[in-house]
Amino acid sequence: MYNRKDYVSDSDWSRFLEFSKDLPTPNIVVNLNTIKKNFIRLQSSFPYAKIYYAIKANPGEPVLKMLAEKGSNFDIASRYELDLIKKFVDDPNRLSYGNTIKKAADIKYFYENGIRMFATDSKDDLKNIAENAPGSRVYVRILVENADTADWPLSRKFGCHPDMAYDLLVLAKQLGLNPWGISFHPGSQQRDIGAWNDAIAKAKYLFHSLEEEEGIRLQMIDMGGGFPASYVDPTNDLETYASEITRFLTEDFGDELPEIILEPGRSLVADSGILTSEVILCSRKNNTALTRWVYIDAGKFNGLIETLDECIKYALVTTKDGDKEGEVIIAGPTCDSMDVMYENTRYKLPITLKQGDRIYWLSTGAYTSTYASVAFNGFPPIKTYYM
Ligand SMILES: *Cc1c(COP(=O)(O)O)cnc(C)c1O
């Protein structure tokens, strides 16, 4: 159904097959070299930006170690991620606490560990920061509206209206904090580049009005993540994103570009991963049904949570590719009827597919390995291997 060569090169594919042939399924194999290449490509597409990798996308230690060695900074969402990244990064200036939802005690923990950069989007959180991380830089996350063109939106829950962001930055100064900048996240797997334009325009308005009316000179825009990985639905390439977004920035800020931060997750790591699953069973629900159910040993609870609402559509490769294909519903192994990956999206798979065959899920290096249940129905978390 999908051309594997559009996603993985011949040499990477044969290396992967050799590496994974005896591993128990389900499993995820991550190609660290792909992440390295993606990091370098992002750096050269946005030479003026600082990269803060969003750890949650793939917190595998080999991934963090390699990115730390390449000079990446890190966006952290919890004290547990902080403990993890401390193994690889000594300088707390390379870390930011980007979660707007946090306990006062955790703010204190970050402060004690030297972190001086905090995101916020509410008054109570800002007061907690002032109290537990005095003098720190704060940046306010604003709501962005174009989130319905993102395959995995991150709106509503995070961010505030720009008018409130204005008030929060004024309050930050009054509370002895350093009002540092504006952040937004255009939505993950954002396929409409225009989403950045709207958000940058709002940031520009805040920069301008805070300086004019309050004498507060902001320094930084954190543009979040949102850059695409290679799934079924087509996207522009990264270079197109970069040239458009750079144009939006220079239209709004001219030569006085503030410090620009990117927080990529998916776009750095997704294409590095291949999830291997085994077919447990193929069946039909009545004797003349045209659609088969294909049950596999990976599912929503162990690796494929982003198939929720069929948002992310992965390209699939099977060991029977080339044979005649028919419509399927693809489901996981647990006793929960929501453990169905694709039903409305009608995938076609070879009709010869049977128990024991393998289905490879391409571009599964992001939001898979740890975004999973611990042992629902007794199934252990999916294992990741690094090559
Ligand atoms: C998840 C997240 C990211 C990463 O987003 P991607 O779309 O995966 O690149 C970046 N910043 C913040 C604050 C996040 O929560």
mmCIF file of C-alpha atoms and ligand atoms in Angstrom:
data_model
loop_
_atom_site.group_PDB
_atom_site.id
_atom_site.type_symbol
_atom_site.label_atom_id
_atom_site.label_comp_id
_atom_site.label_asym_id
_atom_site.label_seq_id
_atom_site.Cartn_x
_atom_site.Cartn_y
_atom_site.Cartn_z
ATOM 1 C CA MET A 1 0.000 0.000 0.000
ATOM 2 C CA TYR A 2 2.804 2.404 0.833
ATOM 3 C CA ASN A 3 6.113 2.674 -0.869
ATOM 4 C CA ARG A 4 8.643 1.912 1.832
ATOM 5 C CA LYS A 5 11.294 3.782 -0.139
ATOM 6 C CA ASP A 6 9.370 7.032 0.425
ATOM 7 C CA TYR A 7 10.032 6.624 4.139
ATOM 8 C CA VAL A 8 13.213 4.573 4.667
ATOM 9 C CA SER A 9 16.216 4.282 2.366
ATOM 10 C CA ASP A 10 17.260 0.876 1.014
ATOM 11 C CA SER A 11 20.404 0.784 3.120
ATOM 12 C CA ASP A 12 18.628 1.792 6.350
ATOM 13 C CA TRP A 13 15.918 -0.760 5.626
ATOM 14 C CA SER A 14 18.283 -3.675 5.133
ATOM 15 C CA ARG A 15 20.235 -2.672 8.239
ATOM 16 C CA PHE A 16 16.970 -2.556 10.166
ATOM 17 C CA LEU A 17 15.809 -5.976 8.945
ATOM 18 C CA GLU A 18 19.127 -7.525 9.902
ATOM 19 C CA PHE A 19 19.159 -5.808 13.308
ATOM 20 C CA SER A 20 15.576 -6.690 14.203
ATOM 21 C CA LYS A 21 15.074 -10.150 12.765
ATOM 22 C CA ASP A 22 15.452 -12.060 16.042
ATOM 23 C CA LEU A 23 13.958 -9.477 18.416
ATOM 24 C CA PRO A 24 10.740 -10.473 20.183
ATOM 25 C CA THR A 25 7.694 -8.503 19.025
ATOM 26 C CA PRO A 26 6.256 -6.019 19.513
ATOM 27 C CA ASN A 27 9.302 -3.779 19.556
ATOM 28 C CA ILE A 28 10.527 -0.389 18.387
ATOM 29 C CA VAL A 29 13.894 0.028 16.724
ATOM 30 C CA VAL A 30 15.295 3.556 16.729
ATOM 31 C CA ASN A 31 17.970 4.589 14.265
ATOM 32 C CA LEU A 32 20.038 7.191 16.130
ATOM 33 C CA ASN A 33 21.699 8.312 12.935
ATOM 34 C CA THR A 34 18.353 9.526 11.576
ATOM 35 C CA ILE A 35 17.853 11.720 14.647
ATOM 36 C CA LYS A 36 21.349 13.109 14.268
ATOM 37 C CA LYS A 37 20.667 13.970 10.623
ATOM 38 C CA ASN A 38 17.324 15.567 11.499
ATOM 39 C CA PHE A 39 18.972 17.673 14.189
ATOM 40 C CA ILE A 40 21.626 18.939 11.792
ATOM 41 C CA ARG A 41 19.016 19.638 9.131
ATOM 42 C CA LEU A 42 16.898 21.636 11.580
ATOM 43 C CA GLN A 43 19.941 23.605 12.733
ATOM 44 C CA SER A 44 20.878 24.525 9.192
ATOM 45 C CA SER A 45 17.280 25.388 8.263
ATOM 46 C CA PHE A 46 17.012 27.771 11.234
ATOM 47 C CA PRO A 47 20.604 28.943 11.766
ATOM 48 C CA TYR A 48 19.456 31.796 14.025
ATOM 49 C CA ALA A 49 17.433 29.597 16.425
ATOM 50 C CA LYS A 50 18.290 27.718 19.597
ATOM 51 C CA ILE A 51 16.942 24.188 19.733
ATOM 52 C CA TYR A 52 15.307 22.856 22.906
ATOM 53 C CA TYR A 53 14.394 19.219 22.286
ATOM 54 C CA ALA A 54 10.997 18.341 23.832
ATOM 55 C CA ILE A 55 12.013 15.291 25.831
ATOM 56 C CA LYS A 56 8.573 13.747 25.972
ATOM 57 C CA ALA A 57 8.642 12.842 22.263
ATOM 58 C CA ASN A 58 11.273 10.178 22.905
ATOM 59 C CA PRO A 59 13.031 10.146 26.267
ATOM 60 C CA GLY A 60 15.269 7.195 25.424
ATOM 61 C CA GLU A 61 18.658 7.678 27.104
ATOM 62 C CA PRO A 62 20.698 7.047 23.936
ATOM 63 C CA VAL A 63 18.592 9.722 22.206
ATOM 64 C CA LEU A 64 19.147 12.266 24.984
ATOM 65 C CA LYS A 65 22.850 11.479 25.200
ATOM 66 C CA MET A 66 23.387 11.919 21.481
ATOM 67 C CA LEU A 67 21.389 15.184 21.318
ATOM 68 C CA ALA A 68 23.201 16.520 24.377
ATOM 69 C CA GLU A 69 26.522 15.794 22.690
ATOM 70 C CA LYS A 70 25.321 17.570 19.538
ATOM 71 C CA GLY A 71 24.711 20.676 21.644
ATOM 72 C CA SER A 72 20.934 20.571 21.915
ATOM 73 C CA ASN A 73 19.134 22.290 24.777
ATOM 74 C CA PHE A 74 16.140 20.617 26.376
ATOM 75 C CA ASP A 75 12.544 21.505 27.148
ATOM 76 C CA ILE A 76 11.477 19.710 30.310
ATOM 77 C CA ALA A 77 7.950 19.036 31.508
ATOM 78 C CA SER A 78 8.422 17.295 34.875
ATOM 79 C CA ARG A 79 10.915 16.722 37.687
ATOM 80 C CA TYR A 80 11.317 13.176 36.395
ATOM 81 C CA GLU A 81 12.455 14.414 33.002
ATOM 82 C CA LEU A 82 14.809 16.770 34.831
ATOM 83 C CA ASP A 83 16.369 13.882 36.769
ATOM 84 C CA LEU A 84 16.789 12.012 33.504
ATOM 85 C CA ILE A 85 18.431 14.808 31.526
ATOM 86 C CA LYS A 86 20.789 15.706 34.384
ATOM 87 C CA LYS A 87 22.698 12.540 33.517
ATOM 88 C CA PHE A 88 23.713 14.108 30.214
ATOM 89 C CA VAL A 89 23.635 17.880 30.717
ATOM 90 C CA ASP A 90 25.561 19.702 33.463
ATOM 91 C CA ASP A 91 24.755 23.274 32.510
ATOM 92 C CA PRO A 92 21.252 24.264 33.737
ATOM 93 C CA ASN A 93 21.257 27.161 31.257
ATOM 94 C CA ARG A 94 20.561 24.537 28.597
ATOM 95 C CA LEU A 95 17.275 23.574 30.266
ATOM 96 C CA SER A 96 13.848 25.191 30.484
ATOM 97 C CA TYR A 97 10.754 24.228 32.429
ATOM 98 C CA GLY A 98 8.203 24.452 29.632
ATOM 99 C CA ASN A 99 5.152 22.982 31.309
ATOM 100 C CA THR A 100 2.610 25.596 32.355
ATOM 101 C CA ILE A 101 1.054 23.102 34.758
ATOM 102 C CA LYS A 102 3.321 22.427 37.707
ATOM 103 C CA LYS A 103 3.377 22.162 41.469
ATOM 104 C CA ALA A 104 5.049 24.870 43.532
ATOM 105 C CA ALA A 105 7.309 22.195 45.028
ATOM 106 C CA ASP A 106 8.468 21.185 41.560
ATOM 107 C CA ILE A 107 9.252 24.803 40.629
ATOM 108 C CA LYS A 108 11.426 24.911 43.737
ATOM 109 C CA TYR A 109 13.137 21.679 42.725
ATOM 110 C CA PHE A 110 13.969 23.117 39.299
ATOM 111 C CA TYR A 111 15.244 26.332 40.882
ATOM 112 C CA GLU A 112 17.468 24.359 43.276
ATOM 113 C CA ASN A 113 18.851 22.556 40.243
ATOM 114 C CA GLY A 114 19.812 25.864 38.650
ATOM 115 C CA ILE A 115 17.029 26.248 36.111
ATOM 116 C CA ARG A 116 16.115 29.898 35.566
ATOM 117 C CA MET A 117 13.707 29.725 32.655
ATOM 118 C CA PHE A 118 10.013 29.000 33.195
ATOM 119 C CA ALA A 119 6.903 28.971 31.017
ATOM 120 C CA THR A 120 3.597 30.139 32.409
ATOM 121 C CA ASP A 121 0.062 30.980 31.336
ATOM 122 C CA SER A 122 -1.747 31.844 34.569
ATOM 123 C CA LYS A 123 -1.572 34.171 37.538
ATOM 124 C CA ASP A 124 -1.363 31.493 40.211
ATOM 125 C CA ASP A 125 1.455 29.685 38.445
ATOM 126 C CA LEU A 126 3.296 32.974 37.973
ATOM 127 C CA LYS A 127 3.020 33.716 41.692
ATOM 128 C CA ASN A 128 4.358 30.235 42.459
ATOM 129 C CA ILE A 129 7.309 30.931 40.171
ATOM 130 C CA ALA A 130 7.965 34.311 41.836
ATOM 131 C CA GLU A 131 7.955 32.649 45.229
ATOM 132 C CA ASN A 132 9.964 29.524 44.426
ATOM 133 C CA ALA A 133 12.229 30.665 41.619
ATOM 134 C CA PRO A 134 12.864 34.353 42.404
ATOM 135 C CA GLY A 135 14.350 36.506 39.679
ATOM 136 C CA SER A 136 13.957 33.860 36.975
ATOM 137 C CA ARG A 137 13.144 34.478 33.350
ATOM 138 C CA VAL A 138 9.505 33.822 32.542
ATOM 139 C CA TYR A 139 7.838 33.509 29.185
ATOM 140 C CA VAL A 140 4.107 33.411 28.650
ATOM 141 C CA ARG A 141 2.437 30.913 26.407
ATOM 142 C CA ILE A 142 -0.308 32.294 24.205
ATOM 143 C CA LEU A 143 -3.241 30.476 22.660
ATOM 144 C CA VAL A 144 -3.107 29.931 18.931
ATOM 145 C CA GLU A 145 -6.210 29.496 16.864
ATOM 146 C CA ASN A 146 -5.188 27.500 13.841
ATOM 147 C CA ALA A 147 -4.914 24.273 15.764
ATOM 148 C CA ASP A 148 -7.546 22.385 13.735
ATOM 149 C CA THR A 149 -5.067 21.978 10.902
ATOM 150 C CA ALA A 150 -2.677 20.127 13.224
ATOM 151 C CA ASP A 151 -3.032 16.351 13.242
ATOM 152 C CA TRP A 152 -2.378 16.323 16.990
ATOM 153 C CA PRO A 153 -3.559 19.688 18.392
ATOM 154 C CA LEU A 154 -2.046 21.059 21.596
ATOM 155 C CA SER A 155 -4.359 24.023 22.041
ATOM 156 C CA ARG A 156 -7.016 24.856 24.626
ATOM 157 C CA LYS A 157 -5.261 23.195 27.520
ATOM 158 C CA PHE A 158 -2.180 25.416 27.270
ATOM 159 C CA GLY A 159 -1.763 29.104 26.712
ATOM 160 C CA CYS A 160 -3.807 32.216 27.412
ATOM 161 C CA HIS A 161 -5.279 35.071 25.409
ATOM 162 C CA PRO A 162 -2.664 37.668 24.390
ATOM 163 C CA ASP A 163 -4.385 40.308 26.551
ATOM 164 C CA MET A 164 -3.860 38.100 29.565
ATOM 165 C CA ALA A 165 -0.277 37.399 28.497
ATOM 166 C CA TYR A 166 0.271 41.165 28.565
ATOM 167 C CA ASP A 167 -1.052 41.401 32.123
ATOM 168 C CA LEU A 168 1.005 38.424 33.255
ATOM 169 C CA LEU A 169 4.228 39.904 31.914
ATOM 170 C CA VAL A 170 3.497 43.201 33.686
ATOM 171 C CA LEU A 171 2.806 41.272 36.886
ATOM 172 C CA ALA A 172 5.968 39.228 36.414
ATOM 173 C CA LYS A 173 8.004 42.415 36.564
ATOM 174 C CA GLN A 174 6.157 43.594 39.645
ATOM 175 C CA LEU A 175 6.889 40.260 41.323
ATOM 176 C CA GLY A 176 10.618 40.632 40.697
ATOM 177 C CA LEU A 177 10.781 38.150 37.830
ATOM 178 C CA ASN A 178 12.411 38.805 34.474
ATOM 179 C CA PRO A 179 9.684 39.081 31.798
ATOM 180 C CA TRP A 180 11.540 37.313 29.034
ATOM 181 C CA GLY A 181 9.298 36.414 26.141
ATOM 182 C CA ILE A 182 6.342 34.783 24.461
ATOM 183 C CA SER A 183 5.810 31.171 23.557
ATOM 184 C CA PHE A 184 3.282 29.275 21.515
ATOM 185 C CA HIS A 185 2.851 25.813 20.068
ATOM 186 C CA PRO A 186 1.156 25.764 16.677
ATOM 187 C CA GLY A 187 -0.094 22.177 17.196
ATOM 188 C CA SER A 188 1.831 18.991 16.616
ATOM 189 C CA GLN A 189 2.193 17.724 13.034
ATOM 190 C CA GLN A 190 0.971 21.148 11.945
ATOM 191 C CA ARG A 191 0.468 20.936 8.204
ATOM 192 C CA ASP A 192 -0.604 24.569 7.725
ATOM 193 C CA ILE A 193 2.479 26.783 7.850
ATOM 194 C CA GLY A 194 0.186 29.818 8.191
ATOM 195 C CA ALA A 195 -0.351 28.829 11.832
ATOM 196 C CA TRP A 196 3.083 30.281 12.622
ATOM 197 C CA ASN A 197 2.207 33.545 10.905
ATOM 198 C CA ASP A 198 -0.787 34.207 13.164
ATOM 199 C CA ALA A 199 1.148 33.326 16.292
ATOM 200 C CA ILE A 200 4.185 35.422 15.347
ATOM 201 C CA ALA A 201 1.907 38.403 14.638
ATOM 202 C CA LYS A 202 0.440 38.093 18.140
ATOM 203 C CA ALA A 203 3.927 37.909 19.623
ATOM 204 C CA LYS A 204 4.909 41.011 17.686
ATOM 205 C CA TYR A 205 1.915 42.895 19.036
ATOM 206 C CA LEU A 206 2.896 41.956 22.597
ATOM 207 C CA PHE A 207 6.547 42.920 22.095
ATOM 208 C CA HIS A 208 5.476 46.272 20.738
ATOM 209 C CA SER A 209 2.758 47.165 23.243
ATOM 210 C CA LEU A 210 4.719 46.054 26.306
ATOM 211 C CA GLU A 211 7.662 48.190 25.277
ATOM 212 C CA GLU A 212 5.569 51.225 24.352
ATOM 213 C CA GLU A 213 3.220 51.175 27.301
ATOM 214 C CA GLU A 214 5.153 49.525 30.099
ATOM 215 C CA GLY A 215 8.799 49.910 29.169
ATOM 216 C CA ILE A 216 9.162 46.124 29.219
ATOM 217 C CA ARG A 217 11.526 44.924 26.528
ATOM 218 C CA LEU A 218 10.934 41.263 25.763
ATOM 219 C CA GLN A 219 13.860 39.242 24.437
ATOM 220 C CA MET A 220 12.638 35.904 23.195
ATOM 221 C CA ILE A 221 10.038 34.017 21.154
ATOM 222 C CA ASP A 222 9.672 30.308 21.746
ATOM 223 C CA MET A 223 7.934 28.900 18.667
ATOM 224 C CA GLY A 224 7.299 25.435 20.116
ATOM 225 C CA GLY A 225 7.295 22.314 17.990
ATOM 226 C CA GLY A 226 4.838 21.353 15.279
ATOM 227 C CA PHE A 227 7.215 20.494 12.444
ATOM 228 C CA PRO A 228 6.155 17.400 10.558
ATOM 229 C CA ALA A 229 7.202 13.786 10.430
ATOM 230 C CA SER A 230 6.579 11.448 7.490
ATOM 231 C CA TYR A 231 3.176 9.878 7.873
ATOM 232 C CA VAL A 232 0.542 9.053 5.251
ATOM 233 C CA ASP A 233 -0.814 12.589 4.785
ATOM 234 C CA PRO A 234 1.613 14.731 2.803
ATOM 235 C CA THR A 235 3.391 17.756 4.277
ATOM 236 C CA ASN A 236 5.740 20.410 3.008
ATOM 237 C CA ASP A 237 9.395 19.700 3.627
ATOM 238 C CA LEU A 238 11.249 21.284 6.504
ATOM 239 C CA GLU A 239 13.081 23.755 4.271
ATOM 240 C CA THR A 240 9.744 25.176 3.095
ATOM 241 C CA TYR A 241 8.604 25.582 6.697
ATOM 242 C CA ALA A 242 11.889 27.310 7.496
ATOM 243 C CA SER A 243 11.834 29.767 4.623
ATOM 244 C CA GLU A 244 8.187 30.700 5.212
ATOM 245 C CA ILE A 245 8.555 31.066 8.988
ATOM 246 C CA THR A 246 11.742 33.091 8.555
ATOM 247 C CA ARG A 247 9.855 35.359 6.191
ATOM 248 C CA PHE A 248 7.034 35.831 8.754
ATOM 249 C CA LEU A 249 9.611 36.718 11.396
ATOM 250 C CA THR A 250 11.489 39.226 9.286
ATOM 251 C CA GLU A 251 8.241 40.821 8.080
ATOM 252 C CA ASP A 252 7.250 41.431 11.687
ATOM 253 C CA PHE A 253 10.601 42.129 13.322
ATOM 254 C CA GLY A 254 12.867 43.324 10.511
ATOM 255 C CA ASP A 255 16.518 43.327 11.547
ATOM 256 C CA GLU A 256 15.717 43.293 15.249
ATOM 257 C CA LEU A 257 14.988 39.617 15.515
ATOM 258 C CA PRO A 258 14.605 38.536 19.132
ATOM 259 C CA GLU A 259 16.168 35.327 20.399
ATOM 260 C CA ILE A 260 14.276 32.500 18.720
ATOM 261 C CA ILE A 261 13.763 29.126 20.358
ATOM 262 C CA LEU A 262 12.433 25.964 18.732
ATOM 263 C CA GLU A 263 11.159 23.003 20.722
ATOM 264 C CA PRO A 264 11.019 20.162 18.227
ATOM 265 C CA GLY A 265 9.865 16.735 19.327
ATOM 266 C CA ARG A 266 8.161 14.755 16.618
ATOM 267 C CA SER A 267 10.139 16.168 13.682
ATOM 268 C CA LEU A 268 13.465 15.123 15.211
ATOM 269 C CA VAL A 269 12.633 11.607 16.322
ATOM 270 C CA ALA A 270 9.542 10.201 14.583
ATOM 271 C CA ASP A 271 11.213 9.111 11.363
ATOM 272 C CA SER A 272 13.946 7.307 13.288
ATOM 273 C CA GLY A 273 11.614 4.599 14.582
ATOM 274 C CA ILE A 274 10.063 1.435 13.185
ATOM 275 C CA LEU A 275 7.577 -0.481 15.293
ATOM 276 C CA THR A 276 7.451 -4.172 14.477
ATOM 277 C CA SER A 277 4.244 -6.021 15.283
ATOM 278 C CA GLU A 278 3.176 -9.583 14.652
ATOM 279 C CA VAL A 279 -0.233 -10.588 13.337
ATOM 280 C CA ILE A 280 -2.027 -12.588 16.038
ATOM 281 C CA LEU A 281 -5.175 -13.316 14.091
ATOM 282 C CA CYS A 282 -7.115 -12.395 10.957
ATOM 283 C CA SER A 283 -10.867 -12.887 10.999
ATOM 284 C CA ARG A 284 -14.210 -11.842 9.531
ATOM 285 C CA LYS A 285 -17.362 -11.002 11.458
ATOM 286 C CA ASN A 286 -19.656 -12.889 9.097
ATOM 287 C CA ASN A 287 -19.240 -15.362 6.291
ATOM 288 C CA THR A 288 -19.583 -12.844 3.482
ATOM 289 C CA ALA A 289 -17.894 -9.819 5.126
ATOM 290 C CA LEU A 290 -15.539 -8.035 2.764
ATOM 291 C CA THR A 291 -13.553 -6.371 5.490
ATOM 292 C CA ARG A 292 -11.180 -8.428 7.587
ATOM 293 C CA TRP A 293 -10.139 -7.695 11.138
ATOM 294 C CA VAL A 294 -6.410 -7.905 11.624
ATOM 295 C CA TYR A 295 -5.361 -8.224 15.271
ATOM 296 C CA ILE A 296 -1.748 -7.530 16.110
ATOM 297 C CA ASP A 297 0.436 -7.678 19.225
ATOM 298 C CA ALA A 298 0.876 -3.886 19.492
ATOM 299 C CA GLY A 299 -1.990 -1.489 20.107
ATOM 300 C CA LYS A 300 -3.288 1.711 21.630
ATOM 301 C CA PHE A 301 -1.951 0.723 25.036
ATOM 302 C CA ASN A 302 1.568 -0.246 24.023
ATOM 303 C CA GLY A 303 2.964 2.093 21.424
ATOM 304 C CA LEU A 304 0.183 3.289 19.152
ATOM 305 C CA ILE A 305 -1.722 5.742 21.355
ATOM 306 C CA GLU A 306 -1.518 8.428 18.672
ATOM 307 C CA THR A 307 -3.974 6.426 16.584
ATOM 308 C CA LEU A 308 -6.539 7.812 19.056
ATOM 309 C CA ASP A 309 -9.321 9.274 16.884
ATOM 310 C CA GLU A 310 -7.162 7.972 14.011
ATOM 311 C CA CYS A 311 -5.240 11.271 14.211
ATOM 312 C CA ILE A 312 -1.850 9.994 13.174
ATOM 313 C CA LYS A 313 -1.878 7.705 10.160
ATOM 314 C CA TYR A 314 1.287 5.655 9.960
ATOM 315 C CA ALA A 315 2.550 4.106 6.754
ATOM 316 C CA LEU A 316 2.575 0.311 7.017
ATOM 317 C CA VAL A 317 4.763 -2.311 5.411
ATOM 318 C CA THR A 318 4.117 -6.048 5.677
ATOM 319 C CA THR A 319 5.993 -9.211 4.908
ATOM 320 C CA LYS A 320 3.344 -9.989 2.238
ATOM 321 C CA ASP A 321 3.565 -6.677 0.338
ATOM 322 C CA GLY A 322 3.090 -7.163 -3.389
ATOM 323 C CA ASP A 323 0.178 -9.578 -2.968
ATOM 324 C CA LYS A 324 -3.402 -8.549 -3.770
ATOM 325 C CA GLU A 325 -4.869 -6.253 -1.113
ATOM 326 C CA GLY A 326 -8.201 -5.947 0.658
ATOM 327 C CA GLU A 327 -9.767 -3.637 3.236
ATOM 328 C CA VAL A 328 -8.973 -4.235 6.873
ATOM 329 C CA ILE A 329 -9.730 -2.966 10.341
ATOM 330 C CA ILE A 330 -6.567 -3.037 12.429
ATOM 331 C CA ALA A 331 -6.818 -3.694 16.155
ATOM 332 C CA GLY A 332 -4.637 -4.369 19.172
ATOM 333 C CA PRO A 333 -4.429 -7.370 21.488
ATOM 334 C CA THR A 334 -6.150 -6.130 24.673
ATOM 335 C CA CYS A 335 -9.704 -6.765 25.899
ATOM 336 C CA ASP A 336 -10.741 -3.149 25.475
ATOM 337 C CA SER A 337 -12.949 -2.385 22.503
ATOM 338 C CA MET A 338 -11.287 0.997 22.087
ATOM 339 C CA ASP A 339 -8.047 -0.835 21.274
ATOM 340 C CA VAL A 340 -8.722 -0.424 17.551
ATOM 341 C CA MET A 341 -6.212 1.600 15.578
ATOM 342 C CA TYR A 342 -7.924 2.131 12.235
ATOM 343 C CA GLU A 343 -11.535 1.505 11.382
ATOM 344 C CA ASN A 344 -12.801 4.682 9.698
ATOM 345 C CA THR A 345 -9.561 5.035 7.807
ATOM 346 C CA ARG A 346 -9.735 2.033 5.545
ATOM 347 C CA TYR A 347 -6.277 0.608 5.259
ATOM 348 C CA LYS A 348 -5.698 -2.079 2.669
ATOM 349 C CA LEU A 349 -3.389 -4.962 3.462
ATOM 350 C CA PRO A 350 -2.462 -8.111 1.510
ATOM 351 C CA ILE A 351 -5.235 -10.710 1.624
ATOM 352 C CA THR A 352 -2.595 -13.383 2.138
ATOM 353 C CA LEU A 353 -1.623 -11.842 5.499
ATOM 354 C CA LYS A 354 -1.952 -14.377 8.322
ATOM 355 C CA GLN A 355 -0.914 -15.108 11.899
ATOM 356 C CA GLY A 356 2.823 -14.853 12.433
ATOM 357 C CA ASP A 357 3.366 -12.324 9.631
ATOM 358 C CA ARG A 358 4.899 -9.002 10.515
ATOM 359 C CA ILE A 359 3.474 -5.520 10.091
ATOM 360 C CA TYR A 360 6.032 -2.712 10.271
ATOM 361 C CA TRP A 361 4.778 0.692 11.424
ATOM 362 C CA LEU A 362 7.005 3.363 9.898
ATOM 363 C CA SER A 363 7.907 6.707 11.518
ATOM 364 C CA THR A 364 7.071 5.505 15.019
ATOM 365 C CA GLY A 365 10.004 7.099 16.847
ATOM 366 C CA ALA A 366 7.860 9.818 18.500
ATOM 367 C CA TYR A 367 5.173 9.504 21.162
ATOM 368 C CA THR A 368 5.233 5.717 21.200
ATOM 369 C CA SER A 369 7.713 4.057 23.574
ATOM 370 C CA THR A 370 6.739 5.746 26.849
ATOM 371 C CA TYR A 371 3.326 7.069 25.870
ATOM 372 C CA ALA A 372 1.818 3.758 26.888
ATOM 373 C CA SER A 373 0.222 1.751 29.675
ATOM 374 C CA VAL A 374 2.342 -0.140 32.179
ATOM 375 C CA ALA A 375 0.671 -3.526 32.048
ATOM 376 C CA PHE A 376 -2.918 -3.329 30.877
ATOM 377 C CA ASN A 377 -4.189 -6.907 30.495
ATOM 378 C CA GLY A 378 -0.727 -7.956 31.615
ATOM 379 C CA PHE A 379 0.942 -6.846 28.391
ATOM 380 C CA PRO A 380 4.313 -5.309 29.293
ATOM 381 C CA PRO A 381 5.405 -1.948 27.889
ATOM 382 C CA ILE A 382 6.871 -2.158 24.413
ATOM 383 C CA LYS A 383 10.669 -2.435 24.328
ATOM 384 C CA THR A 384 12.886 -0.048 22.394
ATOM 385 C CA TYR A 385 16.205 -0.979 20.807
ATOM 386 C CA TYR A 386 18.712 1.532 19.449
ATOM 387 C CA MET A 387 20.843 0.970 16.406
HETATM 388 C C1 LIG B 1 5.107 18.439 23.079
HETATM 389 C C2 LIG B 1 5.724 19.780 23.059
HETATM 390 C C3 LIG B 1 6.643 20.108 22.070
HETATM 391 C C4 LIG B 1 7.003 19.194 20.915
HETATM 392 O O1 LIG B 1 6.057 19.294 19.904
HETATM 393 P P1 LIG B 1 6.218 18.510 18.508
HETATM 394 O O2 LIG B 1 5.008 18.882 17.748
HETATM 395 O O3 LIG B 1 6.319 17.067 18.816
HETATM 396 O O4 LIG B 1 7.461 18.998 17.854
HETATM 397 C C5 LIG B 1 7.232 21.354 22.148
HETATM 398 N N1 LIG B 1 6.940 22.222 23.142
HETATM 399 C C6 LIG B 1 6.058 21.928 24.107
HETATM 400 C C7 LIG B 1 5.799 22.930 25.188
HETATM 401 C C8 LIG B 1 5.409 20.708 24.108
HETATM 402 O O5 LIG B 1 4.517 20.428 25.053
#
